[in-house]
PDB file of C-alpha atoms in Angstrom:
ATOM      1  CA  MET A   1       1.532  14.110 -20.774  1.00 24.00           C
ATOM      2  CA  MET A   2       2.345  13.372 -17.241  1.00 32.00           C
ATOM      3  CA  VAL A   3       3.678  15.652 -14.709  1.00 29.00           C
ATOM      4  CA  MET A   4       4.684  14.814 -11.061  1.00 36.00           C
ATOM      5  CA  ILE A   5       3.827  17.786  -8.683  1.00 35.00           C
ATOM      6  CA  MET A   6       5.540  18.016  -5.061  1.00 37.00           C
ATOM      7  CA  TYR A   7       4.956  20.798  -2.859  1.00 32.00           C
ATOM      8  CA  SER A   8       6.362  21.439   0.610  1.00 35.00           C
ATOM      9  CA  SER A   9       5.999  25.250   1.756  1.00 33.00           C
ATOM     10  CA  GLN A  10       3.259  25.994   3.957  1.00 37.00           C
ATOM     11  CA  ASN A  11       2.531  29.434   2.934  1.00 38.00           C
ATOM     12  CA  ALA A  12      -1.115  29.813   2.600  1.00 39.00           C
ATOM     13  CA  HIS A  13      -1.239  32.407  -0.333  1.00 38.00           C
ATOM     14  CA  SER A  14       1.279  29.894  -2.306  1.00 39.00           C
ATOM     15  CA  LYS A  15      -0.630  26.762  -1.186  1.00 40.00           C
ATOM     16  CA  ARG A  16      -3.847  28.296  -2.845  1.00 40.00           C
ATOM     17  CA  LEU A  17      -2.087  29.167  -6.050  1.00 38.00           C
ATOM     18  CA  PHE A  18      -0.531  25.775  -6.278  1.00 42.00           C
ATOM     19  CA  VAL A  19      -4.158  24.206  -5.848  1.00 40.00           C
ATOM     20  CA  ILE A  20      -5.494  26.573  -8.651  1.00 40.00           C
ATOM     21  CA  PHE A  21      -2.380  25.639 -10.609  1.00 43.00           C
ATOM     22  CA  PHE A  22      -3.027  21.904  -9.990  1.00 44.00           C
ATOM     23  CA  LEU A  23      -6.924  22.414 -11.181  1.00 42.00           C
ATOM     24  CA  LEU A  24      -5.869  23.818 -14.266  1.00 41.00           C
ATOM     25  CA  LEU A  25      -3.464  21.203 -15.086  1.00 43.00           C
ATOM     26  CA  SER A  26      -6.113  18.861 -14.260  1.00 45.00           C
ATOM     27  CA  ALA A  27      -8.791  20.518 -16.553  1.00 43.00           C
ATOM     28  CA  MET A  28      -6.303  20.294 -19.298  1.00 44.00           C
ATOM     29  CA  GLY A  29      -5.842  16.709 -18.783  1.00 45.00           C
ATOM     30  CA  MET A  30      -2.295  17.399 -17.558  1.00 41.00           C
ATOM     31  CA  SER A  31      -2.764  16.447 -14.005  1.00 41.00           C
ATOM     32  CA  ALA A  32       0.047  14.595 -12.000  1.00 40.00           C
ATOM     33  CA  MET A  33       0.119  10.940 -12.224  1.00 39.00           C
ATOM     34  CA  VAL A  34       1.515   7.948 -10.696  1.00 38.00           C
ATOM     35  CA  PRO A  35       1.909   5.793 -13.696  1.00 36.00           C
ATOM     36  CA  ALA A  36       0.142   2.510 -13.781  1.00 34.00           C
ATOM     37  CA  PHE A  37       2.526   0.924 -16.125  1.00 28.00           C
ATOM     38  CA  ALA A  38       3.459  -2.811 -16.019  1.00 31.00           C
ATOM     39  CA  GLN A  39       0.910  -3.213 -13.088  1.00 42.00           C
ATOM     40  CA  SER A  40      -0.798  -6.195 -14.941  1.00 41.00           C
ATOM     41  CA  ASP A  41      -2.808  -7.970 -17.630  1.00 45.00           C
ATOM     42  CA  PHE A  42      -5.794  -7.890 -15.340  1.00 45.00           C
ATOM     43  CA  THR A  43      -7.924  -5.053 -16.928  1.00 46.00           C
ATOM     44  CA  ILE A  44     -10.000  -2.821 -14.459  1.00 46.00           C
ATOM     45  CA  GLU A  45     -13.166  -1.505 -16.540  1.00 48.00           C
ATOM     46  CA  PRO A  46     -14.689   1.593 -15.103  1.00 42.00           C
ATOM     47  CA  ALA A  47     -17.221   1.120 -12.236  1.00 43.00           C
ATOM     48  CA  SER A  48     -16.459  -2.638 -12.605  1.00 54.00           C
ATOM     49  CA  LEU A  49     -15.099  -3.234  -8.916  1.00 57.00           C
ATOM     50  CA  THR A  50     -17.573  -4.764  -6.893  1.00 56.00           C
ATOM     51  CA  PRO A  51     -17.885  -3.551  -3.281  1.00 54.00           C
ATOM     52  CA  TYR A  52     -18.096  -6.291  -0.573  1.00 51.00           C
ATOM     53  CA  VAL A  53     -21.459  -6.220   0.851  1.00 50.00           C
ATOM     54  CA  ASN A  54     -22.835  -9.327   2.065  1.00 53.00           C
ATOM     55  CA  PRO A  55     -24.687  -8.766   5.573  1.00 46.00           C
ATOM     56  CA  GLN A  56     -26.051 -12.412   5.943  1.00 53.00           C
ATOM     57  CA  GLN A  57     -22.489 -13.468   5.759  1.00 63.00           C
ATOM     58  CA  GLU A  58     -21.097 -13.451   9.657  1.00 76.00           C
ATOM     59  CA  ARG A  59     -17.531 -13.133  10.224  1.00 80.00           C
ATOM     60  CA  ARG A  60     -16.197 -16.098  11.982  1.00 86.00           C
ATOM     61  CA  ILE A  61     -13.223 -18.033  12.800  1.00 84.00           C
ATOM     62  CA  SER A  62     -12.032 -20.730  10.501  1.00 82.00           C
ATOM     63  CA  LYS A  63     -11.341 -24.362  11.670  1.00 87.00           C
ATOM     64  CA  PHE A  64      -8.780 -24.856   8.977  1.00 86.00           C
ATOM     65  CA  SER A  65      -6.976 -21.722   9.207  1.00 85.00           C
ATOM     66  CA  SER A  66      -7.741 -20.199  12.592  1.00 78.00           C
ATOM     67  CA  MET A  67      -8.175 -16.984  10.778  1.00 86.00           C
ATOM     68  CA  PRO A  68     -11.630 -14.904  10.512  1.00 86.00           C
ATOM     69  CA  VAL A  69     -13.627 -15.400   7.136  1.00 92.00           C
ATOM     70  CA  PRO A  70     -14.180 -13.208   5.420  1.00 95.00           C
ATOM     71  CA  ARG A  71     -11.025 -11.528   5.454  1.00 94.00           C
ATOM     72  CA  TYR A  72      -8.710  -9.399   3.045  1.00 96.00           C
ATOM     73  CA  ALA A  73      -5.620 -11.216   1.650  1.00 97.00           C
ATOM     74  CA  SER A  74      -3.475 -10.391  -1.338  1.00 98.00           C
ATOM     75  CA  LEU A  75      -2.075 -12.682  -4.154  1.00 98.00           C
ATOM     76  CA  LYS A  76       1.417 -13.793  -3.376  1.00 98.00           C
ATOM     77  CA  TYR A  77       2.610 -14.548  -7.162  1.00 97.00           C
ATOM     78  CA  ASN A  78       2.186 -13.015 -10.673  1.00 96.00           C
ATOM     79  CA  GLU A  79       0.756 -16.410 -11.864  1.00 97.00           C
ATOM     80  CA  VAL A  80      -2.133 -17.913  -9.588  1.00 98.00           C
ATOM     81  CA  ASN A  81      -4.789 -20.179 -10.854  1.00 98.00           C
ATOM     82  CA  GLY A  82      -8.418 -19.695 -10.023  1.00 98.00           C
ATOM     83  CA  ARG A  83     -10.501 -23.013 -10.094  1.00 98.00           C
ATOM     84  CA  LEU A  84     -14.044 -23.965  -9.942  1.00 98.00           C
ATOM     85  CA  GLY A  85     -13.447 -26.279  -6.943  1.00 97.00           C
ATOM     86  CA  PRO A  86     -11.157 -26.859  -4.164  1.00 98.00           C
ATOM     87  CA  GLY A  87      -8.514 -29.167  -5.751  1.00 97.00           C
ATOM     88  CA  LEU A  88      -6.450 -29.592  -8.469  1.00 97.00           C
ATOM     89  CA  GLU A  89      -8.924 -31.846 -10.405  1.00 98.00           C
ATOM     90  CA  TYR A  90     -11.234 -28.722 -10.767  1.00 98.00           C
ATOM     91  CA  PRO A  91     -10.871 -26.897 -14.025  1.00 98.00           C
ATOM     92  CA  ILE A  92      -9.028 -23.346 -14.170  1.00 97.00           C
ATOM     93  CA  LYS A  93     -11.658 -20.633 -14.352  1.00 96.00           C
ATOM     94  CA  TRP A  94      -9.186 -17.569 -14.436  1.00 92.00           C
ATOM     95  CA  GLN A  95      -5.326 -16.924 -14.213  1.00 96.00           C
ATOM     96  CA  TYR A  96      -4.515 -14.039 -12.259  1.00 96.00           C
ATOM     97  CA  GLN A  97      -1.187 -12.437 -13.410  1.00 96.00           C
ATOM     98  CA  ARG A  98      -0.909  -9.428 -10.598  1.00 94.00           C
ATOM     99  CA  SER A  99       1.121 -10.302  -7.717  1.00 95.00           C
ATOM    100  CA  GLY A 100      -0.445  -8.206  -4.738  1.00 97.00           C
ATOM    101  CA  LEU A 101      -3.920  -8.121  -6.119  1.00 97.00           C
ATOM    102  CA  PRO A 102      -6.158  -7.807  -3.075  1.00 98.00           C
ATOM    103  CA  VAL A 103      -8.949 -10.626  -2.818  1.00 98.00           C
ATOM    104  CA  LEU A 104     -11.467 -11.319  -0.310  1.00 97.00           C
ATOM    105  CA  VAL A 105     -11.315 -14.900   1.341  1.00 96.00           C
ATOM    106  CA  VAL A 106     -14.975 -15.852   1.633  1.00 96.00           C
ATOM    107  CA  LYS A 107     -14.781 -19.504   2.534  1.00 96.00           C
ATOM    108  CA  GLU A 108     -12.284 -22.528   3.325  1.00 96.00           C
ATOM    109  CA  SER A 109     -11.373 -25.876   3.105  1.00 94.00           C
ATOM    110  CA  LYS A 110      -8.299 -27.488   4.543  1.00 93.00           C
ATOM    111  CA  ASN A 111      -5.769 -26.347   2.106  1.00 96.00           C
ATOM    112  CA  TRP A 112      -8.179 -24.062  -0.434  1.00 98.00           C
ATOM    113  CA  ARG A 113      -9.426 -20.973  -0.049  1.00 97.00           C
ATOM    114  CA  LYS A 114     -12.570 -19.647  -2.118  1.00 98.00           C
ATOM    115  CA  ILE A 115     -11.901 -15.966  -2.766  1.00 98.00           C
ATOM    116  CA  ARG A 116     -13.441 -12.812  -4.560  1.00 97.00           C
ATOM    117  CA  ASP A 117     -11.724 -10.631  -6.717  1.00 96.00           C
ATOM    118  CA  PRO A 118     -12.390  -6.907  -7.132  1.00 95.00           C
ATOM    119  CA  GLN A 119     -14.593  -7.650  -9.806  1.00 93.00           C
ATOM    120  CA  GLY A 120     -16.780  -9.893  -7.799  1.00 94.00           C
ATOM    121  CA  ASP A 121     -15.734 -13.268  -9.659  1.00 95.00           C
ATOM    122  CA  GLU A 122     -15.415 -15.957  -6.926  1.00 97.00           C
ATOM    123  CA  VAL A 123     -12.564 -19.118  -7.692  1.00 98.00           C
ATOM    124  CA  TRP A 124     -10.785 -21.492  -5.546  1.00 98.00           C
ATOM    125  CA  VAL A 125      -7.007 -20.969  -4.785  1.00 98.00           C
ATOM    126  CA  HIS A 126      -4.542 -22.945  -2.992  1.00 98.00           C
ATOM    127  CA  GLN A 127      -3.655 -21.444   0.153  1.00 98.00           C
ATOM    128  CA  ARG A 128       0.142 -21.220  -0.920  1.00 98.00           C
ATOM    129  CA  MET A 129      -1.080 -18.714  -3.447  1.00 98.00           C
ATOM    130  CA  LEU A 130      -2.395 -16.057  -0.728  1.00 98.00           C
ATOM    131  CA  GLY A 131      -0.160 -13.705   1.453  1.00 95.00           C
ATOM    132  CA  ALA A 132      -0.859 -11.400   4.398  1.00 90.00           C
ATOM    133  CA  ARG A 133       0.332  -8.371   2.773  1.00 94.00           C
ATOM    134  CA  ARG A 134      -2.130  -5.661   2.918  1.00 96.00           C
ATOM    135  CA  THR A 135      -3.280  -4.221  -0.222  1.00 97.00           C
ATOM    136  CA  GLY A 136      -5.822  -2.453  -2.161  1.00 97.00           C
ATOM    137  CA  ILE A 137      -6.586  -1.516  -5.647  1.00 97.00           C
ATOM    138  CA  THR A 138      -7.666   2.052  -6.758  1.00 96.00           C
ATOM    139  CA  SER A 139     -11.808   1.661  -7.613  1.00 94.00           C
ATOM    140  CA  THR A 140     -11.570   5.419  -9.421  1.00 94.00           C
ATOM    141  CA  ASN A 141      -9.026   7.908 -10.182  1.00 94.00           C
ATOM    142  CA  VAL A 142      -7.518   8.934  -6.775  1.00 93.00           C
ATOM    143  CA  ILE A 143      -5.911  11.961  -5.260  1.00 94.00           C
ATOM    144  CA  MET A 144      -3.044  11.236  -2.854  1.00 95.00           C
ATOM    145  CA  TYR A 145      -2.414  13.970  -0.194  1.00 96.00           C
ATOM    146  CA  GLN A 146       0.760  14.290   2.188  1.00 95.00           C
ATOM    147  CA  LYS A 147      -1.587  14.189   5.043  1.00 95.00           C
ATOM    148  CA  PRO A 148      -5.289  12.962   5.665  1.00 95.00           C
ATOM    149  CA  ASP A 149      -6.479  16.178   5.160  1.00 92.00           C
ATOM    150  CA  LEU A 150      -8.065  18.132   2.130  1.00 90.00           C
ATOM    151  CA  GLU A 151      -6.554  21.297   3.347  1.00 92.00           C
ATOM    152  CA  THR A 152      -2.934  19.527   2.593  1.00 91.00           C
ATOM    153  CA  LEU A 153      -1.709  19.706  -1.197  1.00 90.00           C
ATOM    154  CA  PRO A 154      -2.291  16.983  -3.349  1.00 94.00           C
ATOM    155  CA  ILE A 155       0.913  15.097  -4.408  1.00 93.00           C
ATOM    156  CA  ALA A 156      -0.431  12.934  -7.150  1.00 92.00           C
ATOM    157  CA  GLU A 157      -3.349  11.405  -8.892  1.00 93.00           C
ATOM    158  CA  VAL A 158      -3.395   7.770  -9.289  1.00 93.00           C
ATOM    159  CA  GLU A 159      -5.222   5.918 -12.033  1.00 95.00           C
ATOM    160  CA  MET A 160      -7.990   3.198 -11.271  1.00 95.00           C
ATOM    161  CA  GLY A 161      -6.799  -0.196 -11.361  1.00 95.00           C
ATOM    162  CA  VAL A 162      -3.501   0.725  -9.387  1.00 96.00           C
ATOM    163  CA  VAL A 163      -2.475  -1.743  -6.650  1.00 97.00           C
ATOM    164  CA  ALA A 164      -1.420   0.194  -3.515  1.00 97.00           C
ATOM    165  CA  ASP A 165       0.252  -1.457  -0.537  1.00 97.00           C
ATOM    166  CA  ILE A 166      -1.860  -0.206   2.560  1.00 97.00           C
ATOM    167  CA  ALA A 167       0.246   1.043   5.756  1.00 96.00           C
ATOM    168  CA  GLU A 168      -2.930   1.852   7.734  1.00 95.00           C
ATOM    169  CA  CYS A 169      -6.331   3.398   7.716  1.00 95.00           C
ATOM    170  CA  GLU A 170      -7.965   6.169   9.947  1.00 93.00           C
ATOM    171  CA  GLY A 171     -11.344   6.815   9.633  1.00 93.00           C
ATOM    172  CA  ASP A 172     -11.925   7.966   5.878  1.00 95.00           C
ATOM    173  CA  TRP A 173      -8.342   8.045   5.145  1.00 97.00           C
ATOM    174  CA  CYS A 174      -6.031   5.202   4.413  1.00 97.00           C
ATOM    175  CA  ARG A 175      -1.986   5.719   4.066  1.00 97.00           C
ATOM    176  CA  VAL A 176      -0.901   4.343   0.879  1.00 97.00           C
ATOM    177  CA  ASP A 177       2.445   3.278  -0.716  1.00 96.00           C
ATOM    178  CA  ILE A 178       2.523   3.053  -4.701  1.00 92.00           C
ATOM    179  CA  ASP A 179       5.786   2.455  -6.322  1.00 88.00           C
ATOM    180  CA  GLY A 180       7.760   3.966  -3.494  1.00 90.00           C
ATOM    181  CA  ARG A 181       5.461   7.278  -3.191  1.00 91.00           C
ATOM    182  CA  ASN A 182       3.512   7.930   0.047  1.00 94.00           C
ATOM    183  CA  GLY A 183       0.577   9.550   0.832  1.00 96.00           C
ATOM    184  CA  TRP A 184      -2.991   9.679   1.736  1.00 97.00           C
ATOM    185  CA  ALA A 185      -5.974   8.845  -0.236  1.00 96.00           C
ATOM    186  CA  TYR A 186      -9.660   8.188   0.638  1.00 94.00           C
ATOM    187  CA  ARG A 187     -10.677   5.041   1.910  1.00 95.00           C
ATOM    188  CA  ASN A 188     -14.051   4.765   0.039  1.00 93.00           C
ATOM    189  CA  SER A 189     -12.003   4.989  -3.341  1.00 95.00           C
ATOM    190  CA  ILE A 190      -9.830   1.917  -2.437  1.00 96.00           C
ATOM    191  CA  TRP A 191     -11.205  -1.725  -2.935  1.00 97.00           C
ATOM    192  CA  GLY A 192      -9.921  -4.154   0.008  1.00 95.00           C
ATOM    193  CA  VAL A 193      -9.727  -1.718   2.736  1.00 94.00           C
ATOM    194  CA  ASP A 194     -13.477  -2.135   4.229  1.00 87.00           C
ATOM    195  CA  ASP A 195     -13.894  -2.808   7.807  1.00 81.00           C
ATOM    196  CA  LEU A 196     -15.344  -6.244   7.835  1.00 76.00           C
ATOM    197  CA  GLY A 197     -15.935  -6.154  11.701  1.00 61.00           C
TER     198      GLY A 197
END
């Protein structure tokens, strides 16, 4: 059962009652959810998202794109072939079927980009398959809040593996848009929003 909960009153007593009500619903498995319906065939398993950690790779400006590497990008299309090497002559390793999926560009050649997906797999894709749309993917079930503050009311719980548009990040929080619903979520619960320096 899915329940969408909205709250606008600033009365402190009502706010406490709402939080208690929200926690009771969560305990009963009836938490407010933003459905992840029709997001993709790309299955995310619990604890399968690989955080970006590579202290040996310095960020540099690519001579091919004049953009920093590594950097985050997103898939432009619902079908993107990931190849074993930078060219059409290389076999397809993966076919991604999720427009907006965030990826990390880790290497470049003239027209090809080596990307790392949220599960840590690396493949080559043509540069036209990538866009600048800033997205992230939830790495756990995530609570969205009205403001970047735990004292504000939760507005929804989002399932793991949902792609979100990222409007901005401030400190530990990111403002996200998921299927037209806007709110704030903890930065460390979203893959693709790390500060790469």
